[in-house]
PDB file of C-alpha atoms in Angstrom:
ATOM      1  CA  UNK K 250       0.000   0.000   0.000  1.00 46.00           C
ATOM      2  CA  UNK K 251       1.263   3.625  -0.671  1.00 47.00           C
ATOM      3  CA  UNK K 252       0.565   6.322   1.359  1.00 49.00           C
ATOM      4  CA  UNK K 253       0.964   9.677  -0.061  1.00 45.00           C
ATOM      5  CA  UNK K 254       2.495  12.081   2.307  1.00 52.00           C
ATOM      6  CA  UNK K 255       2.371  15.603   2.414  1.00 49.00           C
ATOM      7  CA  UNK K 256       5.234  17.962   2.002  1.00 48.00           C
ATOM      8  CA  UNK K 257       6.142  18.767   5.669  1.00 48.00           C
ATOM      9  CA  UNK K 258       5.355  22.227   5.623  1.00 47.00           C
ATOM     10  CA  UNK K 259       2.470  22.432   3.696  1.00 44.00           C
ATOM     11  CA  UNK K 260       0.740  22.926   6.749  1.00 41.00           C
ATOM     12  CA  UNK K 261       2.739  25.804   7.692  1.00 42.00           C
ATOM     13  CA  UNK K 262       2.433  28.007   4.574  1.00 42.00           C
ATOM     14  CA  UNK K 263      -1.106  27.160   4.414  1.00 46.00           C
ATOM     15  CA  UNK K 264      -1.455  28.804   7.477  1.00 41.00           C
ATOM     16  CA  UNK K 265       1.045  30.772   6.877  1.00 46.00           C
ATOM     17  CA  UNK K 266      -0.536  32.607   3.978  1.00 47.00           C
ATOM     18  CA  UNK K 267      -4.350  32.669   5.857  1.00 49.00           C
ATOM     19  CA  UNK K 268      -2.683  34.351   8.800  1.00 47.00           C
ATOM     20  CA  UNK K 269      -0.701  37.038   6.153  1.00 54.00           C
ATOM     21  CA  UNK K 270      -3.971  37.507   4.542  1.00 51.00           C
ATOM     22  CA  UNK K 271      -6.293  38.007   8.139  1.00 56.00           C
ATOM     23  CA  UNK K 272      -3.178  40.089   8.960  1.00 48.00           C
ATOM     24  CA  UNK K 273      -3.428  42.635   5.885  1.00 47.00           C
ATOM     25  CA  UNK K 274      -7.092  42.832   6.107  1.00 46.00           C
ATOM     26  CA  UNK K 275      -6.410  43.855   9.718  1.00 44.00           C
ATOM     27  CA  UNK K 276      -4.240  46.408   8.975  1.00 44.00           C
ATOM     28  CA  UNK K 277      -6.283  48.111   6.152  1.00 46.00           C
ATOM     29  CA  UNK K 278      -9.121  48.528   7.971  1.00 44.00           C
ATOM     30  CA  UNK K 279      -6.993  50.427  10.954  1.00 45.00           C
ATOM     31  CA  UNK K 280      -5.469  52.455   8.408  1.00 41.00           C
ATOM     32  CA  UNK K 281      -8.920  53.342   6.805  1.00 41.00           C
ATOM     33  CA  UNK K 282     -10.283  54.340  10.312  1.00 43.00           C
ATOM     34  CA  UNK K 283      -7.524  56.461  11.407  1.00 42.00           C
ATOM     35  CA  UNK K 284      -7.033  58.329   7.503  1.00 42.00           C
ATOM     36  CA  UNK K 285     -10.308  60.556   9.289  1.00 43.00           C
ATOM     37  CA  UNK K 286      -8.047  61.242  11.990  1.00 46.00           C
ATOM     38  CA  UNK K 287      -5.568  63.181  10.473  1.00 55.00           C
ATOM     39  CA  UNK K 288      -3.723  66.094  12.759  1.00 64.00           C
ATOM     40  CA  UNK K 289      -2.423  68.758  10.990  1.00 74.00           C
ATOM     41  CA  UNK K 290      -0.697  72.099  12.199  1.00 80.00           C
ATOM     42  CA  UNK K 291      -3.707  74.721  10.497  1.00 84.00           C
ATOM     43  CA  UNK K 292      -3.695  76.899  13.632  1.00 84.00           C
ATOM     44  CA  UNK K 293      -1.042  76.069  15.656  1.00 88.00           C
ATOM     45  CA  UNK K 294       1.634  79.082  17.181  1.00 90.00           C
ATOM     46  CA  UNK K 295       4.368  79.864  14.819  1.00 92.00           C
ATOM     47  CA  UNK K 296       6.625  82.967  14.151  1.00 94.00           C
ATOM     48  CA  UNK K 297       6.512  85.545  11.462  1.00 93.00           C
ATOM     49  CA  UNK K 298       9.835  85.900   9.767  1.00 91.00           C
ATOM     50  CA  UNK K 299      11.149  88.205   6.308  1.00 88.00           C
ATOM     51  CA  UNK K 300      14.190  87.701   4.413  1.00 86.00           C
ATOM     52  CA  UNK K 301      17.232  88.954   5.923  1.00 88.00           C
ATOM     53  CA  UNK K 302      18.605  91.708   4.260  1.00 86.00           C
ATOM     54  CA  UNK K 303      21.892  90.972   5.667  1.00 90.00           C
ATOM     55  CA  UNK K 304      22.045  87.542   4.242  1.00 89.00           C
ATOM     56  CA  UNK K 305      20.085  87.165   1.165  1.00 82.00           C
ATOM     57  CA  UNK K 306      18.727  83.208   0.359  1.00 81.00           C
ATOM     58  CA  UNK K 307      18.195  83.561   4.907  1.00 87.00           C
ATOM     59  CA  UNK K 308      15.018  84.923   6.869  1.00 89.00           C
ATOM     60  CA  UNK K 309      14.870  86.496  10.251  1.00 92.00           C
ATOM     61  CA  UNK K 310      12.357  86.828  12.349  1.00 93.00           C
ATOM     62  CA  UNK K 311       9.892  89.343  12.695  1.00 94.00           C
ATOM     63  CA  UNK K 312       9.586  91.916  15.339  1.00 96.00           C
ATOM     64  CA  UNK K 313       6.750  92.975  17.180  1.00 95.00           C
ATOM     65  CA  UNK K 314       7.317  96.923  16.113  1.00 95.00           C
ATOM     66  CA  UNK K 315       7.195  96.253  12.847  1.00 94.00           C
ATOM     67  CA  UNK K 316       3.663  95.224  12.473  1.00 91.00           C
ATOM     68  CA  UNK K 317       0.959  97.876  12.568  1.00 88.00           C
ATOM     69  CA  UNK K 318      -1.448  97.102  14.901  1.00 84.00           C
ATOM     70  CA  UNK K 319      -5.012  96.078  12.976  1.00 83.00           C
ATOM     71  CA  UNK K 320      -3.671  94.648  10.403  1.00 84.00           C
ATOM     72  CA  UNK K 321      -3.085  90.834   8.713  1.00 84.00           C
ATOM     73  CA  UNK K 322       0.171  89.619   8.073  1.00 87.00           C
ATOM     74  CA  UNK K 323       1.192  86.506   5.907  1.00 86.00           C
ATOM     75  CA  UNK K 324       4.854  85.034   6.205  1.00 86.00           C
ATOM     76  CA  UNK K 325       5.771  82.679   3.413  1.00 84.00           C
ATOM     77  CA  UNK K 326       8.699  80.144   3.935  1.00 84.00           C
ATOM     78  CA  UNK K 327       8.047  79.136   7.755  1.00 85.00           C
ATOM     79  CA  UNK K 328       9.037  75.962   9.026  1.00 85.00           C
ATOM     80  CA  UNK K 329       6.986  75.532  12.046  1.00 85.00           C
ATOM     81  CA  UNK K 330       4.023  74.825   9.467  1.00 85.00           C
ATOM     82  CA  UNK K 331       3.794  72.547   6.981  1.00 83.00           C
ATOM     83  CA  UNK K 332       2.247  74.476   4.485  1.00 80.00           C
ATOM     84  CA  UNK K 333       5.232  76.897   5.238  1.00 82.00           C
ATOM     85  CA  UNK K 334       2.631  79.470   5.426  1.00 86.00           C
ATOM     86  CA  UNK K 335       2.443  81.812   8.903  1.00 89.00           C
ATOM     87  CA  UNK K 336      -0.519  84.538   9.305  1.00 89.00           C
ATOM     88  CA  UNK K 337      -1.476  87.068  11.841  1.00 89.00           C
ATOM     89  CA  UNK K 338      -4.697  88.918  11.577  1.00 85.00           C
ATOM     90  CA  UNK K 339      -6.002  92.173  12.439  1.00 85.00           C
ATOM     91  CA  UNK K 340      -7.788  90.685  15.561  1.00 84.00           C
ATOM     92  CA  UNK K 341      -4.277  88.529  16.890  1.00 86.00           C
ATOM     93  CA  UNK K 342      -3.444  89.657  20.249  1.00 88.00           C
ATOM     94  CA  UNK K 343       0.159  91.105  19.841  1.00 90.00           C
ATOM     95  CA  UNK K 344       2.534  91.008  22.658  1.00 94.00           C
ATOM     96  CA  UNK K 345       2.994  94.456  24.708  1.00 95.00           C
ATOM     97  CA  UNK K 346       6.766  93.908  23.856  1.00 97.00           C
ATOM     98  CA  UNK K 347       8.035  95.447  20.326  1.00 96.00           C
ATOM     99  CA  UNK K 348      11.199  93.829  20.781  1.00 97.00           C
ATOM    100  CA  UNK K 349       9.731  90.403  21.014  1.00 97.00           C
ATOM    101  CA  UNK K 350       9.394  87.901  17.948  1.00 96.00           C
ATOM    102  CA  UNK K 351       5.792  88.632  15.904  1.00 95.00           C
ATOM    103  CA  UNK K 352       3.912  85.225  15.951  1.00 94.00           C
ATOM    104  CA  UNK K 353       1.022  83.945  14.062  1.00 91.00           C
ATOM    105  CA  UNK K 354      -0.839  80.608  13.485  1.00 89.00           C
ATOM    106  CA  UNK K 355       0.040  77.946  10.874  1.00 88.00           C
ATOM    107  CA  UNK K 356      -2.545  78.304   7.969  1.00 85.00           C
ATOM    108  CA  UNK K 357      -2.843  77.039   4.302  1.00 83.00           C
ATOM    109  CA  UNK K 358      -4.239  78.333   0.913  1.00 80.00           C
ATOM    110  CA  UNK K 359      -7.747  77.433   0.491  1.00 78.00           C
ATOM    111  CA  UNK K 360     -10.301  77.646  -1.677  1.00 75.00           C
ATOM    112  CA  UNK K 361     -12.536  80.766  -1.966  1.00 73.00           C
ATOM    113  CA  UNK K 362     -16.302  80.284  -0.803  1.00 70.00           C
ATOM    114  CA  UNK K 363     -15.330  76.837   1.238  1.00 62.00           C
ATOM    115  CA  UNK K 364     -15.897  79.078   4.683  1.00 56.00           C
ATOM    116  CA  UNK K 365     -15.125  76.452   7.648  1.00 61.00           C
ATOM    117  CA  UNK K 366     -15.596  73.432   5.536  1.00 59.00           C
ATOM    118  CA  UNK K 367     -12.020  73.873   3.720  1.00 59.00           C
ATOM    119  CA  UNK K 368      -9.996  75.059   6.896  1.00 67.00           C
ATOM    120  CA  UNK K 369     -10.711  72.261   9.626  1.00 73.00           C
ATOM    121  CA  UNK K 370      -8.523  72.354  12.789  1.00 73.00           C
ATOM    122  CA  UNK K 371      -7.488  68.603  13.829  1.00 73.00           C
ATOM    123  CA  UNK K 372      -5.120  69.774  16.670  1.00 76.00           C
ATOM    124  CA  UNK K 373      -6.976  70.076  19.876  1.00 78.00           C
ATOM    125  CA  UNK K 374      -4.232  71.799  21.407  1.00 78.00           C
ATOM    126  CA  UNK K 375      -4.365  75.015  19.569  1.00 78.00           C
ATOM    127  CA  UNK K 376      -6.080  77.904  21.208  1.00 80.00           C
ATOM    128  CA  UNK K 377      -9.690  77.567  20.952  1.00 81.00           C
ATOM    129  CA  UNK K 378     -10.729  81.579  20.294  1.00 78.00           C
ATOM    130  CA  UNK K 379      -8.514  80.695  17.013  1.00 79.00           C
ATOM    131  CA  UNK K 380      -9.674  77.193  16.697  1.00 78.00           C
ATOM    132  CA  UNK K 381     -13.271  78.354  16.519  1.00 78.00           C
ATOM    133  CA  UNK K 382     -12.645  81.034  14.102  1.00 79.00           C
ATOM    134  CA  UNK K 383     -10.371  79.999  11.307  1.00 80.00           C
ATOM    135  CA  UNK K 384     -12.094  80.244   7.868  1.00 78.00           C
ATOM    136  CA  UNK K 385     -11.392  80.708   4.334  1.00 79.00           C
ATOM    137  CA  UNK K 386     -10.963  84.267   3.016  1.00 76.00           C
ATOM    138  CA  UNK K 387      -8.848  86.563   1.205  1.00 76.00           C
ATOM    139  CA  UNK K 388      -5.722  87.893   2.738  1.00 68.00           C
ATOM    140  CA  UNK K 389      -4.336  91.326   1.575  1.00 65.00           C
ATOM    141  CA  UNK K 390      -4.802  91.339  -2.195  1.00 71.00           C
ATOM    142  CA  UNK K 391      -7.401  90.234  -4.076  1.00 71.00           C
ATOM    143  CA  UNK K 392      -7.274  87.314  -7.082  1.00 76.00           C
ATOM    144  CA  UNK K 393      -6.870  90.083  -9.713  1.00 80.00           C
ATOM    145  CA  UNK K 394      -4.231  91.981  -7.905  1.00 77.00           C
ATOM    146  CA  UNK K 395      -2.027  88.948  -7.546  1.00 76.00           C
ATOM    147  CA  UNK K 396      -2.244  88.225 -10.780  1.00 82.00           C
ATOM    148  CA  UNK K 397      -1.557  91.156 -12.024  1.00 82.00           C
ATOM    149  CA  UNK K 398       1.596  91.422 -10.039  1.00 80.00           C
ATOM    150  CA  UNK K 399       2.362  87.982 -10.984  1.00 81.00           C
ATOM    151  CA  UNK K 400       2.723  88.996 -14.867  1.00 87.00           C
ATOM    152  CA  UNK K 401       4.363  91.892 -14.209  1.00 87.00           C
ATOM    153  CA  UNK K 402       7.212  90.256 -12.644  1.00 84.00           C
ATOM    154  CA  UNK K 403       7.392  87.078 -12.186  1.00 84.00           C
ATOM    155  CA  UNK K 404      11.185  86.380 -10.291  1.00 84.00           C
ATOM    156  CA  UNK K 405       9.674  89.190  -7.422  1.00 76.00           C
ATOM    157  CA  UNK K 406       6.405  87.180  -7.410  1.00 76.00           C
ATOM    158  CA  UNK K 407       8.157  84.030  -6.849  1.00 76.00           C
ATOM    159  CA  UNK K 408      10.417  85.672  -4.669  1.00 73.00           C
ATOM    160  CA  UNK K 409       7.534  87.069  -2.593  1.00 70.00           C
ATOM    161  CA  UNK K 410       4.810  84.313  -2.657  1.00 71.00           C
ATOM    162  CA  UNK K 411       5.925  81.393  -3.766  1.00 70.00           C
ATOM    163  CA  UNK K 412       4.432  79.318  -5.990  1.00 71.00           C
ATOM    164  CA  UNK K 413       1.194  80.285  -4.088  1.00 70.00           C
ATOM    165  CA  UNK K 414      -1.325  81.700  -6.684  1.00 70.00           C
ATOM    166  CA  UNK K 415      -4.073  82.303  -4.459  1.00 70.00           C
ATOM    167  CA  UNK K 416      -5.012  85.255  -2.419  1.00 66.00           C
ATOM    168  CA  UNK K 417      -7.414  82.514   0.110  1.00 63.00           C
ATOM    169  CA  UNK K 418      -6.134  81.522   3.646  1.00 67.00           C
ATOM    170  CA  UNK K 419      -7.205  79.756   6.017  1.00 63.00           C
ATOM    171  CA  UNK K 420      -7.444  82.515   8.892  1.00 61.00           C
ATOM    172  CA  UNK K 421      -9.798  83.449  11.949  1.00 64.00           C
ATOM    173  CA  UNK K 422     -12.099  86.233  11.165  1.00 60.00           C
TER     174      UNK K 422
END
């Protein structure tokens, strides 16, 4: 009589490859659930800076007596956001101090008429009279004024904004 016998680890990869495939299921669905959850840094503390005219290609930060009070700000290039973009608005509570570094909140471009919808604060930790009020609107110019300045010189345009075309922020109001 012959007895057929099984490769020794058939077992094993069998199992093997029902455990990889439980196991990738598994870790889809936890992806999926958290992708709602994602934190960014829209509203979080960050500080205004210019390019240094000492050391061109360098920034420097910005100081407190050199913004007029009332008025929004926007600082391009900042690394404590991640859409490099800092703001201040007219309503930002300044510090008494003019020597002391001008600070904002982390915002990012938008798009015009998505109000609160487009400018969603994840991070529970930022200040909640800024949390509640961030919403997409124009900041400075408007659409046709950037343009304009962006055909009429492009290398200060880029040199000034960025590759940002749009006058829309995320910013309280």
């Amino acid at each position: 009589m012959l007895r057929s016998r099984a490769h020794p680890h058939a077992f094993t990869m069998r199992c093997t490859s029902i455990m990889s495939a439980r196991l990738a299921v598994l870790l889809s669905a936890a992806l999926l659930s958290s992708a709602c959850e994602i934190t960014t840094q829209l509203g979080q503390e960050c500080l205004l800076i210019k390019q240094d005219p000492n050391n061109p290609g360098e920034s420097t930060a910005i100081l407190e007596r050199e913004i007029l009070p009332g008025q929004d700000f926007i600082s391009f290039g900042v690394t404590d956001c991640e859409d490099l973009v800092c703001v201040r608005d007219a309503n930002f509570a300044a510090d008494p101090n003019p020597d002391a570094q001008a600070k904002g909140y982390c915002s990012q471009d938008c798009v015009e008429g998505s109000g609160k919808s487009g400018c969603s604060v994840t991070d529970t930790s930022v200040a909640e009279n800024i949390r509640n009020r961030i919403t997409c609107r124009s900041l400075l110019l408007d659409q046709a004024s950037l343009e304009r300045l962006r055909q009429e010189d492009p290398v200060a345009y880029r040199r000034t904004f960025g590759e940002n075309n749009s006058p829309y922020f995320a910013r309280s109001s």
